[in-house]
Short mmCIF file of C-alpha atoms and ligand atoms in Angstrom, two decimals:
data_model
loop_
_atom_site.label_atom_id
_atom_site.label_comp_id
_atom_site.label_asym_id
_atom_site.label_seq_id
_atom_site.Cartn_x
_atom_site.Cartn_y
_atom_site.Cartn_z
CA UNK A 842 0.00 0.00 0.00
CA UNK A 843 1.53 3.37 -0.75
CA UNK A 844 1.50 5.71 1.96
CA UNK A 845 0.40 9.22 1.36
CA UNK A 846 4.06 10.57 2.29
CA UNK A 847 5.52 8.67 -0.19
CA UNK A 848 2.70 8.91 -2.98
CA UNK A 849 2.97 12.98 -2.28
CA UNK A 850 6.95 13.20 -2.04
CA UNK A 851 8.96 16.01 -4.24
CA UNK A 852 12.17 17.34 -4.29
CA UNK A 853 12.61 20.42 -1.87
CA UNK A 854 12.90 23.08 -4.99
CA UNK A 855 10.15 21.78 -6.53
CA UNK A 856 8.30 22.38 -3.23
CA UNK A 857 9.70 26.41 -2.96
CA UNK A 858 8.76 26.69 -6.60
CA UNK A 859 5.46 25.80 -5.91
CA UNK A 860 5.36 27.47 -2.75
CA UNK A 861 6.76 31.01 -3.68
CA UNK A 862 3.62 30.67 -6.52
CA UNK A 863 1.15 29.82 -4.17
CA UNK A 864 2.24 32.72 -1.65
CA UNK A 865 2.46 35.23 -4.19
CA UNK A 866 -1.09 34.18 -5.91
CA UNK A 867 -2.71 34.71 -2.52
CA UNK A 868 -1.07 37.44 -1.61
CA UNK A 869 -2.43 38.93 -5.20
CA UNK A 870 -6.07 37.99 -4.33
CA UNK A 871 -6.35 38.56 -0.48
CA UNK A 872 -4.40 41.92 -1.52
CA UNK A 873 -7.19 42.40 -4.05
CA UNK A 874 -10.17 41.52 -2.05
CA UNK A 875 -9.44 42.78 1.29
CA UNK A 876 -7.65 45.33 1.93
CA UNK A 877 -9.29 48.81 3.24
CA UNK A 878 -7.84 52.04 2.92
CA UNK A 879 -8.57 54.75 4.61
CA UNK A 880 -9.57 57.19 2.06
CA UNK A 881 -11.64 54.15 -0.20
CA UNK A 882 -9.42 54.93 -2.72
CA UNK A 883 -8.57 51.23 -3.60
CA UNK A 884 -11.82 49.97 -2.25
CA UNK A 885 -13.75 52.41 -4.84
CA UNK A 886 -11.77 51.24 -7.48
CA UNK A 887 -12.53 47.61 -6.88
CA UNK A 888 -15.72 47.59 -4.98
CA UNK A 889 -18.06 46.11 -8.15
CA UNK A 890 -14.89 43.67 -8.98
CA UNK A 891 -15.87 42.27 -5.14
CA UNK A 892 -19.28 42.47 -5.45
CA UNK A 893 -19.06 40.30 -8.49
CA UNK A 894 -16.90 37.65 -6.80
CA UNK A 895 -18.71 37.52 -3.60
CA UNK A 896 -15.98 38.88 -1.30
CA UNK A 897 -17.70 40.89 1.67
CA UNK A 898 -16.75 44.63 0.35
CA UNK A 899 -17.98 47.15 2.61
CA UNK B 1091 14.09 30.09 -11.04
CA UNK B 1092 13.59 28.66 -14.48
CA UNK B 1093 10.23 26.49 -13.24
CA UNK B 1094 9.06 29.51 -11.31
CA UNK B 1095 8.95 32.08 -14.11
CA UNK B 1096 7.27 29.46 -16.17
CA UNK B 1097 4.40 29.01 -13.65
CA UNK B 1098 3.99 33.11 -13.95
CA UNK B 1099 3.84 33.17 -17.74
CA UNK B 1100 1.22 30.55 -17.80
CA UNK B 1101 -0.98 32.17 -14.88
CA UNK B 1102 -0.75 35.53 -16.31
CA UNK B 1103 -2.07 34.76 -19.74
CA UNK B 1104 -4.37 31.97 -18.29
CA UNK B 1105 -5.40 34.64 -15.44
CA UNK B 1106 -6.16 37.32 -18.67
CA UNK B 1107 -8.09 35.53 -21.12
CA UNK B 1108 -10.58 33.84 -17.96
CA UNK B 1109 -10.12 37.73 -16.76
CA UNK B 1110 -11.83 39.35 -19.85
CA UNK B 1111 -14.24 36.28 -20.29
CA UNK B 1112 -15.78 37.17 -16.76
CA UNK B 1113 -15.43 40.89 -17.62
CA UNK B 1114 -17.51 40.25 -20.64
CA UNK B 1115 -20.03 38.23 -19.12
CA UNK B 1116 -19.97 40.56 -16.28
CA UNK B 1117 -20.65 43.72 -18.59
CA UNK B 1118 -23.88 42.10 -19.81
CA UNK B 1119 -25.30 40.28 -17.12
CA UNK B 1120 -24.13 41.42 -13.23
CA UNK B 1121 -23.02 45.15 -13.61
CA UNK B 1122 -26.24 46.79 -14.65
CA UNK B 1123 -27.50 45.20 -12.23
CA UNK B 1124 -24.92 46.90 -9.90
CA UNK B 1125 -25.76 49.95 -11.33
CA UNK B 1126 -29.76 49.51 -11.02
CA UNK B 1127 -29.32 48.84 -7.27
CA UNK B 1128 -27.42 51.95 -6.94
CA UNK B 1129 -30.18 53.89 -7.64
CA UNK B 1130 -31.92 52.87 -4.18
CA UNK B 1131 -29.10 54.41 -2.26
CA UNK B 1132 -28.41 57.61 -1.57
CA UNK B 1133 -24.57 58.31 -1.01
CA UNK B 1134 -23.80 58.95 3.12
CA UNK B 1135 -22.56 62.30 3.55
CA UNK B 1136 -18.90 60.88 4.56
CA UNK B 1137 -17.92 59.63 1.82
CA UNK B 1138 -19.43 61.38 -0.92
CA UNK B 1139 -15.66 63.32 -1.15
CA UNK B 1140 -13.72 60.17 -1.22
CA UNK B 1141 -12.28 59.24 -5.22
CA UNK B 1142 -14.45 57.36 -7.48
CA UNK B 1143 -13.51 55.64 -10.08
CA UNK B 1144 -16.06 57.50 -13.35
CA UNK B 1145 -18.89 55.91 -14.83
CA UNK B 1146 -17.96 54.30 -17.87
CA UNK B 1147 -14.88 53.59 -19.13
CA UNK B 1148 -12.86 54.57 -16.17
CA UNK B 1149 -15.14 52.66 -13.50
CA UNK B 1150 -15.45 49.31 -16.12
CA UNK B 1151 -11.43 49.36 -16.31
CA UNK B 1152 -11.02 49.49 -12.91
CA UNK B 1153 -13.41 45.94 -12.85
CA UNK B 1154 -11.58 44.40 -15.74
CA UNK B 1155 -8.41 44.82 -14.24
CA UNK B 1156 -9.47 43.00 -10.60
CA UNK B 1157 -10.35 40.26 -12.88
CA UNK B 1158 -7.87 39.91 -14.78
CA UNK B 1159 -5.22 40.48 -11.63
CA UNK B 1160 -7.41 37.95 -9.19
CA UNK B 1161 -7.37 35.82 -12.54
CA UNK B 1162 -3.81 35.68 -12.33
CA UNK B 1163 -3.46 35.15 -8.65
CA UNK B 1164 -5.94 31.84 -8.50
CA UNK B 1165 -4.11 30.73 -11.72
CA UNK B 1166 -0.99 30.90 -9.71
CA UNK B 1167 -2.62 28.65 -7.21
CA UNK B 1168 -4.18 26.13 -9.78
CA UNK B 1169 -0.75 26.07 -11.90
CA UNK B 1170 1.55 25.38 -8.57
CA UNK B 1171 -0.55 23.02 -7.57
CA UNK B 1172 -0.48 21.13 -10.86
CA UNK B 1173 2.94 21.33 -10.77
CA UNK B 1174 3.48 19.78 -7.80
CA UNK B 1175 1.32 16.68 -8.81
CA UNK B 1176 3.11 16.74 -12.18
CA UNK B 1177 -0.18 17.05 -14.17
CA UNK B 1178 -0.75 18.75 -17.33
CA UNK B 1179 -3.69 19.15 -19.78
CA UNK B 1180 -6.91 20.70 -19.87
CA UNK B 1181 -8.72 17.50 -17.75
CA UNK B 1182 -6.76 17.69 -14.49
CA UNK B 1183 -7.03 21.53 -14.98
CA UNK B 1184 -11.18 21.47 -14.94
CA UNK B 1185 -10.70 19.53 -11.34
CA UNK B 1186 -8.58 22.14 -10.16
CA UNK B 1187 -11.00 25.14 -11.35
CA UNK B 1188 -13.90 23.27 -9.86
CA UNK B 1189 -11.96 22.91 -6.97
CA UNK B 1190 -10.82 27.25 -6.75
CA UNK B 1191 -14.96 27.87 -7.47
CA UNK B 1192 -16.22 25.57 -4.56
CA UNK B 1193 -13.07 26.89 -2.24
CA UNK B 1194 -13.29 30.57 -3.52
CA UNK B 1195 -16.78 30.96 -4.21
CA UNK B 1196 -19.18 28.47 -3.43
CA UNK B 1197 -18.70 27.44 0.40
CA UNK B 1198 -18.21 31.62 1.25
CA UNK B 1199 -21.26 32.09 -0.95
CA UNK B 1200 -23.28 29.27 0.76
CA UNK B 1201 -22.90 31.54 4.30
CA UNK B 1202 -22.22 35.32 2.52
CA UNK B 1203 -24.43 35.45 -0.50
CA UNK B 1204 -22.92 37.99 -3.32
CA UNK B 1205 -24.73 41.07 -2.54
CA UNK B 1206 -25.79 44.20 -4.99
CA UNK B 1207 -24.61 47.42 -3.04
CA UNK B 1208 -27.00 49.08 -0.65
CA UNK B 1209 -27.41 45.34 1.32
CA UNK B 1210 -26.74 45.66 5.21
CA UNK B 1211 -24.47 43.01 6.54
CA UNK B 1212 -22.57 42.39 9.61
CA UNK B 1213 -19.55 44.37 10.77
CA UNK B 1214 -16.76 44.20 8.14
CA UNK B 1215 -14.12 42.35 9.10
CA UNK B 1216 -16.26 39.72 11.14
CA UNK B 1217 -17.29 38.28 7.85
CA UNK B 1218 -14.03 38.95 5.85
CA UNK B 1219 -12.47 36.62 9.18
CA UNK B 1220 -15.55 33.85 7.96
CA UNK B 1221 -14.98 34.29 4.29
CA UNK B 1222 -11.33 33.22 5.27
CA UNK B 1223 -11.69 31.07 7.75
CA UNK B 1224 -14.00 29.06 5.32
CA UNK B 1225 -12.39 29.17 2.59
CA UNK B 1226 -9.24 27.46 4.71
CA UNK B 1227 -11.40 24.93 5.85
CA UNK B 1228 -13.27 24.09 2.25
CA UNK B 1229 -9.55 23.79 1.02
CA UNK B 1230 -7.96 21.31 3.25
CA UNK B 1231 -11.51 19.50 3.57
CA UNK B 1232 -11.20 18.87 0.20
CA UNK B 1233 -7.55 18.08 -0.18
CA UNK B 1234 -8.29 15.37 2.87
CA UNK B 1235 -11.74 13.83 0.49
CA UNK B 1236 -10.31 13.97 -2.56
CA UNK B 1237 -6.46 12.94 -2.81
CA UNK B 1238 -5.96 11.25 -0.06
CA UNK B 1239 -6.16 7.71 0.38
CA UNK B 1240 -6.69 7.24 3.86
CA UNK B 1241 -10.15 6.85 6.08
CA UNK B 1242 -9.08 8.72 8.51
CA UNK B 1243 -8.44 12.19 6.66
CA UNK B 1244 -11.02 11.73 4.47
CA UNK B 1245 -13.39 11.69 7.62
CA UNK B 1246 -11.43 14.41 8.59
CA UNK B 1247 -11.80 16.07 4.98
CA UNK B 1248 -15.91 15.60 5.12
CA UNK B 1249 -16.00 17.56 9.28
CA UNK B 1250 -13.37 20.16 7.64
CA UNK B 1251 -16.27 21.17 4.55
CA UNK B 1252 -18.96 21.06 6.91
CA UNK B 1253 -17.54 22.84 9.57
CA UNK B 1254 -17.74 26.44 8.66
CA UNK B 1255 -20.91 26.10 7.32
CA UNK B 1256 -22.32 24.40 10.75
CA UNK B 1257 -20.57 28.09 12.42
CA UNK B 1258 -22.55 30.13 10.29
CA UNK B 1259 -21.62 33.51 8.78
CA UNK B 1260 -21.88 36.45 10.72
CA UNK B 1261 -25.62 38.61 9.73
CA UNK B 1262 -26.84 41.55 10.74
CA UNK B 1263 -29.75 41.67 14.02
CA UNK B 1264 -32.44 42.91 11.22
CA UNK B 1265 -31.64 42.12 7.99
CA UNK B 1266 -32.61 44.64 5.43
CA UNK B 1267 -31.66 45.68 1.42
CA UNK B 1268 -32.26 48.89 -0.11
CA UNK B 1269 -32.76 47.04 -3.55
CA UNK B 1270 -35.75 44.41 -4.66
CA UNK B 1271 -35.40 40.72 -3.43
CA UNK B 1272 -36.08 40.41 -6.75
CA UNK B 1273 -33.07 41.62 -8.46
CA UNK B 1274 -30.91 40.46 -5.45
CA UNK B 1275 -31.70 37.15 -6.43
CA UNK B 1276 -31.16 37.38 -10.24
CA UNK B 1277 -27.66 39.01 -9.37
CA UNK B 1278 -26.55 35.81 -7.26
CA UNK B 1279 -27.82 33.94 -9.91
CA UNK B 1280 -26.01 35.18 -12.45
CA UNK B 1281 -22.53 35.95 -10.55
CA UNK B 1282 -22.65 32.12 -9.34
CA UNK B 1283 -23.00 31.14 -13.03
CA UNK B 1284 -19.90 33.99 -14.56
CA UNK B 1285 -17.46 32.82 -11.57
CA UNK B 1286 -18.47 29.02 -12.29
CA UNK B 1287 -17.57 29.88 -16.26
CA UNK B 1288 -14.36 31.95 -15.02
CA UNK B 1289 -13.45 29.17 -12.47
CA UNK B 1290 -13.53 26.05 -15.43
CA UNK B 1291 -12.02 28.51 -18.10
CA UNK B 1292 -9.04 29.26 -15.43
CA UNK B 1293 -8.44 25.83 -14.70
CA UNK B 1294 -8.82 24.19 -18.33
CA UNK B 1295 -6.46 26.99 -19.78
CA UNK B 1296 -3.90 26.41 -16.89
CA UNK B 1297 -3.79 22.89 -17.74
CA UNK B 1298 -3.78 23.25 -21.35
CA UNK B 1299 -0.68 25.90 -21.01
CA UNK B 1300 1.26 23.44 -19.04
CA UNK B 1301 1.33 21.11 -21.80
CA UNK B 1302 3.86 23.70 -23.09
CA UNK B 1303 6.53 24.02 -20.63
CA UNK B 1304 8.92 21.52 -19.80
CA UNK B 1305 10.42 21.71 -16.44
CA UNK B 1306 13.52 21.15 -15.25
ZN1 ZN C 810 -17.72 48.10 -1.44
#
């Protein structure tokens, strides 16, 4: 029976490879979706983006 | 390096071309709706200085760009993850999308509907903390019940999907909306059908792209 460590195991750079992608796509659409600013610049600009992907907005 | 900037290239032209598909279907279908429930607000005194983006042009771009950006960032996600599991094609891709629409849309959707503007909700950052919270959960419960092998996790998986959902979103005390039930319904309608069309685009593209690259 394979185990799931060995069924799932990849070579450390291949890990940070996929890691630094994953990290940066979040940080792209938490960034995105999120953030508030305090003078709604960013959240005007985006605010019917959000509404369109059901993030809470406002 | 080499692997890395490969994984970009494919997520930023997969993350466009889904981008302006949504934007398209999103000009049609979800934005004058938008617009039509604007008209039952009237702006609070506050804010009415702050910038906005114009009507038109200048308001539209601002839209097409989120997509196509947040296009890029879940392709990112779906293309890494591929990688990892050394799959390629436009098959494997369509199980990833599926996946990034029921993580990223449906289970947050399920507790925190999409909502036209004017819609009272709970505090702010109580339901952004659910939204992520969820979709955390709806991720690993999935990666437990669907790629692994063992009973355990995949029990684990199944309480992990459930779990947010049996918390419940945060709601207001009285819930109230400025715009028609009517049209509030026809909106989540619609956006669950774009983002389900943007999630299987994403994910079939990704894959197909993939097929491209050779990594090291
Ligand atoms: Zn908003």
């Amino acid at each position: 029976m394979k185990t799931l460590a060995a069924s799932t195991a990849i070579s450390t750079s291949k890990f940070l490879t996929g890691f630094t992608a994953i990290v940066l796509g979040l940080t792209i659409v938490l960034g995105l979706g999120f953030l508030q600013d305090a003078n709604n610049t960013l959240h005007n600009a985006v605010h019917d983006g959000r509404h369109s992907a059901a993030f809470p907005c406002h | 390096m080499a692997d890395f900037r490969k994984l970009v290239a494919i997520s930023l032209l997969a993350g466009i071309l889904a981008g302006l598909l949504l934007s398209v279907l999103q000009h049609y279908q979800t934005l004058p709706l938008i617009l039509a429930a604007e008209q039952f607000e009237t702006p609070s005194a506050e804010h009415v200085h702050d910038w906005q983006p114009m009507d038109g042009w200048q308001r539209n771009g601002f839209t097409w760009l989120f997509n196509g950006l947040t296009g890029f960032g879940f392709a990112l996600l779906i293309s890494a993850s591929m990688y990892w599991r050394d799959q390629r094609d436009y098959l494997p891709g369509l199980g990833w999308g599926l996946a990034g629409y029921l993580v990223f849309f449906v289970a947050p959707s399920l507790g925190l509907p999409p909502e036209l503007p004017g819609t009272d909700s709970a505090e702010l950052h109580s339901r952004q903390a659910w939204w992520l919270f969820t979709a955390a959960s709806t991720a690993m419960g999935l990666f437990g019940l669907v790629l692994t092998k063992q009973r355990g996790l995949q029990i684990g998986g199944a309480c992990l999907l459930a779990l947010p959902q049996l918390v419940g979103a945060p709601h207001p005390e009285v819930a109230h909306a400025l715009a028609p039930e009517a049209l509030q319904q026809h909106f989540v309608l619609l956006t669950a059908m774009n983002n389900a069309i943007f999630w299987l685009a994403l994910g079939a593209l990704s894959g197909r792209l993939l097929r491209k690259v050779t990594f090291q």
